[in-house]
C-alpha positions as a printed NumPy array, in Angstrom:
array([[  3.095, -26.107, -35.898],
       [ -0.328, -25.073, -34.643],
       [ -1.19 , -22.415, -32.093],
       [ -3.895, -22.775, -29.462],
       [ -5.073, -19.312, -28.319],
       [ -6.711, -19.297, -24.876],
       [ -8.737, -16.267, -23.779],
       [ -8.061, -15.641, -20.074],
       [-10.503, -12.95 , -18.883],
       [-10.927, -12.06 , -15.198],
       [-12.429, -15.089, -13.485],
       [-10.714, -17.54 , -15.846],
       [ -9.837, -20.8  , -14.102],
       [ -6.097, -21.258, -14.765],
       [ -6.3  , -24.959, -13.956],
       [ -8.057, -25.479, -17.31 ],
       [ -4.779, -24.484, -18.986],
       [ -2.833, -27.317, -17.33 ],
       [ -3.919, -30.08 , -19.736],
       [ -3.162, -28.236, -23.016],
       [  0.072, -26.899, -21.531],
       [  1.143, -30.408, -20.492],
       [  0.454, -31.619, -24.029],
       [  2.479, -28.737, -25.508],
       [  5.423, -29.426, -23.191],
       [  5.296, -33.115, -24.154],
       [  5.263, -32.258, -27.858],
       [  1.826, -33.794, -28.222],
       [ -0.276, -30.673, -28.687],
       [ -0.242, -27.164, -30.131],
       [  1.602, -24.282, -28.525],
       [ -0.631, -22.459, -26.044],
       [ -1.157, -18.698, -26.261],
       [ -2.999, -17.33 , -23.204],
       [ -4.21 , -13.772, -23.76 ],
       [ -6.398, -11.24 , -21.962],
       [ -7.564,  -9.258, -25.004],
       [-10.339, -11.164, -26.749],
       [ -9.634,  -9.161, -29.919],
       [ -5.94 , -10.069, -29.951],
       [ -4.731, -11.745, -33.125],
       [ -1.691, -13.961, -33.592],
       [ -0.106, -13.339, -36.968],
       [  2.964, -15.128, -38.25 ],
       [  4.183, -18.707, -38.371],
       [  5.921, -20.572, -35.586],
       [  9.507, -21.284, -36.672],
       [  9.606, -24.913, -35.487],
       [  7.705, -27.658, -33.7  ],
       [  9.485, -27.005, -30.417],
       [  7.505, -23.873, -29.491],
       [  5.303, -24.64 , -26.485],
       [  3.931, -21.184, -25.663],
       [  3.47 , -17.678, -27.055],
       [  3.207, -14.969, -24.396],
       [  2.633, -11.255, -24.847],
       [  4.868,  -8.796, -23.045],
       [  3.148,  -6.474, -20.588],
       [  3.245,  -3.435, -22.865],
       [  3.954,  -1.171, -19.878],
       [  6.254,   1.01 , -21.987],
       [  4.927,   0.448, -25.5  ],
       [  3.186,  -2.002, -27.834],
       [  3.287,  -5.589, -26.522],
       [  5.27 ,  -8.227, -28.414],
       [  4.382, -11.902, -28.722],
       [  7.279, -13.95 , -27.369],
       [  7.807, -17.552, -28.495],
       [  9.033, -19.962, -25.793],
       [ 10.288, -23.442, -26.605],
       [  9.902, -26.631, -24.589],
       [ 13.637, -26.593, -23.867],
       [ 13.604, -22.976, -22.65 ],
       [ 10.66 , -23.557, -20.308],
       [ 12.188, -26.791, -19.018],
       [ 15.552, -25.093, -18.389],
       [ 13.805, -22.304, -16.493],
       [ 11.744, -24.69 , -14.352],
       [ 14.713, -26.922, -13.563],
       [ 16.95 , -23.923, -12.885],
       [ 14.375, -22.575, -10.432],
       [ 14.129, -25.91 ,  -8.623],
       [ 17.927, -26.069,  -8.368],
       [ 18.163, -22.476,  -7.09 ],
       [ 15.424, -23.046,  -4.506],
       [ 16.892, -26.468,  -3.621],
       [ 13.521, -28.203,  -3.925],
       [ 10.254, -28.517,  -5.782],
       [  6.857, -28.063,  -4.178],
       [  3.338, -26.697,  -4.431],
       [  2.819, -23.208,  -5.838],
       [  0.239, -20.547,  -5.054],
       [ -0.727, -18.656,  -8.215],
       [ -1.306, -14.946,  -7.555],
       [ -0.667, -13.497, -11.031],
       [ -2.536, -13.8  , -14.358],
       [ -1.369, -16.709, -16.503],
       [ -1.122, -14.604, -19.655],
       [  1.971, -13.01 , -18.089],
       [  5.169, -15.003, -17.787],
       [  5.397, -14.911, -13.971],
       [  1.942, -16.46 , -13.621],
       [  2.429, -18.814, -16.557],
       [  5.643, -20.171, -15.069],
       [  3.801, -21.218, -11.904],
       [  1.864, -23.66 , -14.096],
       [  5.01 , -24.828, -15.9  ],
       [  6.936, -25.427, -12.655],
       [  3.972, -27.255, -11.17 ],
       [  3.738, -29.61 , -14.148],
       [  7.436, -30.451, -14.016],
       [  7.243, -30.918, -10.232],
       [  4.146, -33.109, -10.443],
       [  2.209, -30.892,  -8.026],
       [ -1.122, -29.138,  -8.443],
       [ -0.996, -25.369,  -7.982],
       [ -3.649, -23.511,  -6.038],
       [ -4.928, -20.319,  -7.654],
       [ -6.273, -17.393,  -5.668],
       [ -9.296, -15.503,  -6.984],
       [ -8.015, -13.101,  -9.658],
       [-11.427, -11.906, -10.836],
       [-10.969,  -8.623,  -8.94 ],
       [ -8.022,  -6.609,  -7.65 ],
       [ -5.453,  -8.214,  -5.353],
       [ -6.528,  -8.439,  -1.735],
       [ -4.599,  -9.578,   1.373],
       [ -7.708, -11.359,   2.633],
       [ -8.081, -13.436,  -0.566],
       [ -4.357, -14.18 ,  -0.6  ],
       [ -4.479, -15.383,   3.001],
       [ -7.49 , -17.576,   2.297],
       [ -5.879, -19.1  ,  -0.805],
       [ -2.531, -19.699,   0.922],
       [ -4.356, -21.586,   3.633],
       [ -5.516, -24.12 ,   1.024],
       [ -2.016, -25.346,   0.215],
       [ -1.341, -28.877,   1.406],
       [  2.246, -29.669,   0.394],
       [  5.01 , -29.377,   2.983],
       [  7.123, -27.366,   0.505],
       [  5.378, -24.209,  -0.645],
       [  6.244, -21.359,  -2.995],
       [  4.616, -18.297,  -4.46 ],
       [  5.577, -15.505,  -6.828],
       [  4.639, -11.885,  -6.118],
       [  5.332,  -8.429,  -7.471],
       [  6.466,  -5.727,  -4.998],
       [  3.093,  -3.968,  -4.966],
       [  1.4  ,  -7.177,  -3.809],
       [  3.924,  -7.759,  -1.034],
       [  3.6  ,  -4.148,   0.07 ],
       [ -0.174,  -4.528,   0.396],
       [  0.244,  -7.774,   2.333],
       [  2.608,  -6.119,   4.828],
       [  0.99 ,  -2.671,   5.055],
       [ -1.333,  -3.581,   7.92 ],
       [ -1.122,  -7.369,   8.162],
       [ -3.281,  -9.632,  10.247],
       [ -1.597, -12.394,  12.261],
       [ -3.138, -14.896,   9.836],
       [ -1.523, -13.188,   6.841],
       [  1.899, -13.145,   8.486],
       [  1.513, -16.808,   9.425],
       [  0.762, -17.97 ,   5.867],
       [  3.57 , -15.793,   4.472],
       [  6.048, -17.335,   6.903],
       [  4.887, -20.793,   5.841],
       [  6.279, -20.349,   2.317],
       [  9.704, -21.894,   1.801],
       [ 10.431, -19.029,  -0.593],
       [  8.566, -16.038,  -1.99 ],
       [  9.827, -15.01 ,  -5.422],
       [  9.668, -11.232,  -5.78 ],
       [ 10.183,  -9.589,  -9.161],
       [  8.712,  -7.529, -11.961],
       [  9.741,  -4.156, -10.509],
       [ 12.325,  -2.55 ,  -8.253],
       [ 12.131,  -3.538,  -4.572],
       [ 12.561,  -0.673,  -2.125],
       [ 14.863,  -0.95 ,   0.889],
       [ 11.882,  -0.259,   3.147],
       [  9.925,  -3.213,   1.732],
       [ 12.921,  -5.553,   2.043],
       [ 13.418,  -4.492,   5.664],
       [  9.738,  -5.026,   6.468],
       [  9.812,  -8.514,   4.938],
       [ 12.958,  -9.426,   6.879],
       [ 11.417,  -8.177,  10.123],
       [  8.685, -10.803,   9.716],
       [ 11.182, -13.56 ,   8.911],
       [ 10.029, -14.002,   5.298],
       [ 12.303, -15.791,   2.835],
       [ 12.241, -13.323,  -0.049],
       [ 14.111, -14.255,  -3.235],
       [ 14.511, -11.291,  -5.573],
       [ 14.192, -12.324,  -9.209],
       [ 15.118, -10.634, -12.451],
       [ 13.918, -11.632, -15.892],
       [ 11.284, -11.083, -18.553],
       [  9.185, -12.949, -21.107],
       [ 12.223, -13.179, -23.383],
       [ 14.101, -15.182, -20.7  ],
       [ 11.163, -17.447, -19.767],
       [ 10.643, -15.321, -16.664],
       [ 13.1  , -14.906, -13.81 ],
       [ 16.596, -16.038, -14.789],
       [ 18.582, -14.346, -11.989],
       [ 17.814, -15.097,  -8.319],
       [ 19.219, -12.767,  -5.663],
       [ 21.726, -11.538,  -8.222],
       [ 22.943, -15.024,  -9.204],
       [ 22.107, -16.384, -12.696],
       [ 20.268, -19.696, -12.986],
       [ 22.193, -22.742, -14.18 ],
       [ 23.509, -22.154, -17.71 ],
       [ 22.573, -18.454, -17.822],
       [ 25.372, -16.034, -18.705],
       [ 25.331, -12.258, -18.208],
       [ 27.492,  -9.537, -19.664],
       [ 27.555,  -5.755, -19.622],
       [ 28.147,  -3.583, -22.656],
       [ 28.417,   0.126, -21.852],
       [ 25.9  ,  -0.216, -19.039],
       [ 23.413,  -2.336, -20.968],
       [ 22.777,  -5.888, -19.755],
       [ 22.904,  -8.832, -22.177],
       [ 21.68 , -12.351, -21.332],
       [ 22.508, -15.724, -22.873],
       [ 21.585, -19.277, -22.001],
       [ 19.058, -22.084, -22.482],
       [ 16.135, -20.023, -21.122],
       [ 16.078, -17.579, -24.059],
       [ 12.955, -17.269, -26.182],
       [ 13.049, -18.129, -29.886],
       [ 12.072, -14.555, -30.715],
       [  8.887, -12.686, -31.544],
       [  5.987, -14.147, -33.49 ],
       [  5.696, -12.542, -36.93 ],
       [  8.562, -10.082, -36.289],
       [ 11.747, -11.59 , -37.776],
       [ 13.592,  -8.258, -38.05 ],
       [ 12.97 ,  -7.381, -34.41 ],
       [ 13.98 , -10.928, -33.449],
       [ 17.328, -10.535, -35.239],
       [ 17.875,  -7.148, -33.589],
       [ 17.088,  -8.27 , -30.036],
       [ 18.509, -11.821, -30.218],
       [ 21.836, -11.546, -32.08 ],
       [ 24.604, -14.154, -32.216],
       [ 28.008, -13.238, -30.815],
       [ 31.033, -15.47 , -30.179],
       [ 29.016, -18.541, -31.069],
       [ 26.28 , -17.782, -28.551],
       [ 22.814, -16.344, -28.902],
       [ 22.126, -13.306, -26.707],
       [ 19.174, -11.172, -25.673],
       [ 19.721,  -7.425, -25.637],
       [ 17.829,  -6.07 , -22.624],
       [ 16.687,  -2.506, -22.003],
       [ 18.17 ,  -2.573, -18.509],
       [ 21.219,  -0.993, -16.924],
       [ 22.965,  -3.736, -14.981],
       [ 26.44 ,  -4.313, -13.567],
       [ 28.273,  -7.413, -12.313],
       [ 30.599,  -7.428,  -9.32 ],
       [ 33.807,  -9.438,  -9.041],
       [ 31.838, -12.553,  -8.085],
       [ 29.449, -12.258, -11.023],
       [ 26.532, -11.058,  -8.869],
       [ 24.14 ,  -8.798, -10.771],
       [ 22.836,  -5.429,  -9.649],
       [ 20.101,  -3.937, -11.837],
       [ 20.037,  -0.151, -11.661],
       [ 16.867,   0.253, -13.715],
       [ 15.941,   0.604, -17.337],
       [ 18.428,   2.283, -19.629],
       [ 15.783,   4.899, -20.373],
       [ 15.27 ,   5.443, -16.615],
       [ 18.326,   7.661, -16.681],
       [ 16.873,  11.167, -16.911],
       [ 19.071,  13.863, -18.485],
       [ 17.911,  17.152, -17.003],
       [ 19.883,  20.333, -17.655],
       [ 22.813,  18.196, -18.813],
       [ 22.941,  16.216, -15.562],
       [ 22.078,  12.524, -15.168],
       [ 19.433,  11.454, -12.648],
       [ 18.589,   7.847, -11.826],
       [ 14.811,   7.461, -11.668],
       [ 15.24 ,   4.333,  -9.522],
       [ 17.438,   6.207,  -7.027],
       [ 14.902,   9.024,  -6.724],
       [ 11.946,   6.663,  -6.238],
       [ 13.912,   4.659,  -3.652],
       [ 14.743,   7.837,  -1.739],
       [ 11.109,   8.962,  -1.749],
       [  9.907,   5.533,  -0.587],
       [ 12.173,   5.954,   2.432],
       [ 10.043,   8.864,   3.67 ],
       [  7.552,   8.379,   6.476],
       [  4.015,   8.183,   5.134],
       [  5.073,   7.058,   1.635],
       [  4.221,   3.539,   0.496],
       [  5.102,   3.662,  -3.219],
       [  6.7  ,   6.023,  -5.723],
       [  7.238,   5.966,  -9.476],
       [  9.618,   8.45 , -11.088],
       [  9.783,   9.274, -14.797],
       [ 11.389,  11.878, -17.016],
       [  8.961,  14.249, -18.736],
       [ 10.103,  16.286, -21.774],
       [ 10.853,  19.945, -21.039],
       [ 11.779,  22.628, -23.609],
       [ 14.503,  24.203, -21.458],
       [ 16.012,  21.32 , -19.45 ],
       [ 15.469,  18.542, -21.983],
       [ 13.596,  16.563, -19.346],
       [ 12.249,  17.183, -15.884],
       [ 11.996,  14.736, -13.012],
       [  8.399,  13.81 , -12.149],
       [  7.272,  11.656,  -9.205],
       [  3.956,   9.913,  -8.586],
       [  3.727,   9.262,  -4.845],
       [  1.282,   7.082,  -2.923],
       [  0.894,   8.251,   0.656],
       [  0.11 ,  11.184,   2.903],
       [  2.998,  13.525,   2.219],
       [  3.43 ,  17.138,   1.152],
       [  4.866,  17.599,  -2.383],
       [  7.31 ,  20.233,  -1.112],
       [  8.543,  17.762,   1.502],
       [  9.142,  15.231,  -1.267],
       [ 11.219,  17.749,  -3.203],
       [ 13.252,  18.711,  -0.132],
       [ 13.887,  15.095,   0.781],
       [ 15.066,  14.165,  -2.715],
       [ 17.32 ,  17.228,  -2.802],
       [ 18.856,  16.372,   0.568],
       [ 19.438,  12.757,  -0.441],
       [ 20.556,  13.145,  -4.051],
       [ 21.13 ,  16.808,  -4.859],
       [ 19.063,  19.658,  -6.287],
       [ 19.096,  18.284,  -9.841],
       [ 17.287,  15.121,  -8.631],
       [ 14.448,  16.944,  -6.867],
       [ 11.172,  16.272,  -8.742],
       [  9.75 ,  19.319, -10.474],
       [  6.368,  17.557, -10.657],
       [  4.958,  15.672,  -7.668],
       [  1.561,  14.001,  -7.903],
       [  0.089,  12.398,  -4.787],
       [ -2.195,   9.462,  -5.601],
       [ -4.337,   7.035,  -3.637],
       [ -2.703,   4.237,  -5.633],
       [ -0.606,   3.809,  -8.748],
       [ -2.342,   2.756, -11.969],
       [ -1.515,  -0.91 , -12.407],
       [ -1.409,  -3.44 , -15.221],
       [ -3.105,  -6.794, -14.737],
       [  0.243,  -8.405, -13.834],
       [  0.673,  -6.098, -10.839],
       [  3.296,  -3.837, -12.4  ],
       [  2.826,  -0.053, -12.435],
       [  1.293,   1.194, -15.68 ],
       [  4.054,   3.576, -16.728],
       [  2.134,   4.836, -19.755],
       [ -0.873,   5.756, -17.602],
       [  1.373,   7.511, -15.054],
       [  3.137,   9.4  , -17.831],
       [ -0.262,  10.571, -19.118],
       [ -1.112,  11.87 , -15.625],
       [  2.146,  13.836, -15.554],
       [  1.513,  15.296, -18.982],
       [ -2.008,  16.334, -18.005],
       [ -0.687,  18.065, -14.887],
       [  1.515,  20.42 , -16.915],
       [ -1.106,  21.419, -19.498]])
């Protein structure tokens, strides 16, 4: 099986990927491998002729892996999305196609027989460019996929035109990072149909919508860690058979993906994701949820975004550190976190930033934020 690498630098026209992707999905062409790094190499053999795409993970917490997605997995994801949203329609592409959320917009469009419209991704995300691009959609049924940072910027100081085009979407998929209560409330106040998604490259993108798994997807919890099974699973990692066996084991006749997330299921099987397993910070022997701290901080007046991490400390084991976007006093942040969650959850380090460092897919760059924390304590 051949591989067709496609360099997708800023300014790349994603529509040019539609033809080779259609051929790959039909089994009539090589698997496509969109990538942003022109020096990226693809080493290893594809395990079978069913692989339609190879996508790199974001690398927000370490070295990226090259995930192999089959025709069947991509088809199951696209059909599951259409079933969950109760329709197919035209998509607005707002994310780079070398990441699974952007790539899936192309896949869903091909299966739906519609042509997606892509906003200008040559520079950073802008509400004005989003509004202009959304105005170009022509289908009666319209969808888009955003990350929370994008939606926050759209609703921070929106024009009437921006609100109008947002309300015109039948559904706005929102995933890739935790969604604060404040952002959800703001979206509801404008009457937006937000569908929270959970998934990753290894599950062909979002596989849980508003806590409910897509058709055929099964979830289980093992000591706080979430496991996923179903037809949307990737075939593993290109050139990394040992890691593939570790992350995609067989159990009870089913193949599973071992996530790095802490998730629980209620009595109705609805999923709540509490954050990454490593987002639990052990400080002075006490457990602190980084997601809970960031959510509390984002509830403060004047705060738009917050990212909380654990930074190694010789005495406490780890210390809570918060990067905060907004006009707020660091001492006020500490007091607020202490009042909401207790003294052990109050950040020892508070950095106020104009904006969070971001990856190209709109997710916070956790490695860059961690480096800022480490520099602040030197």
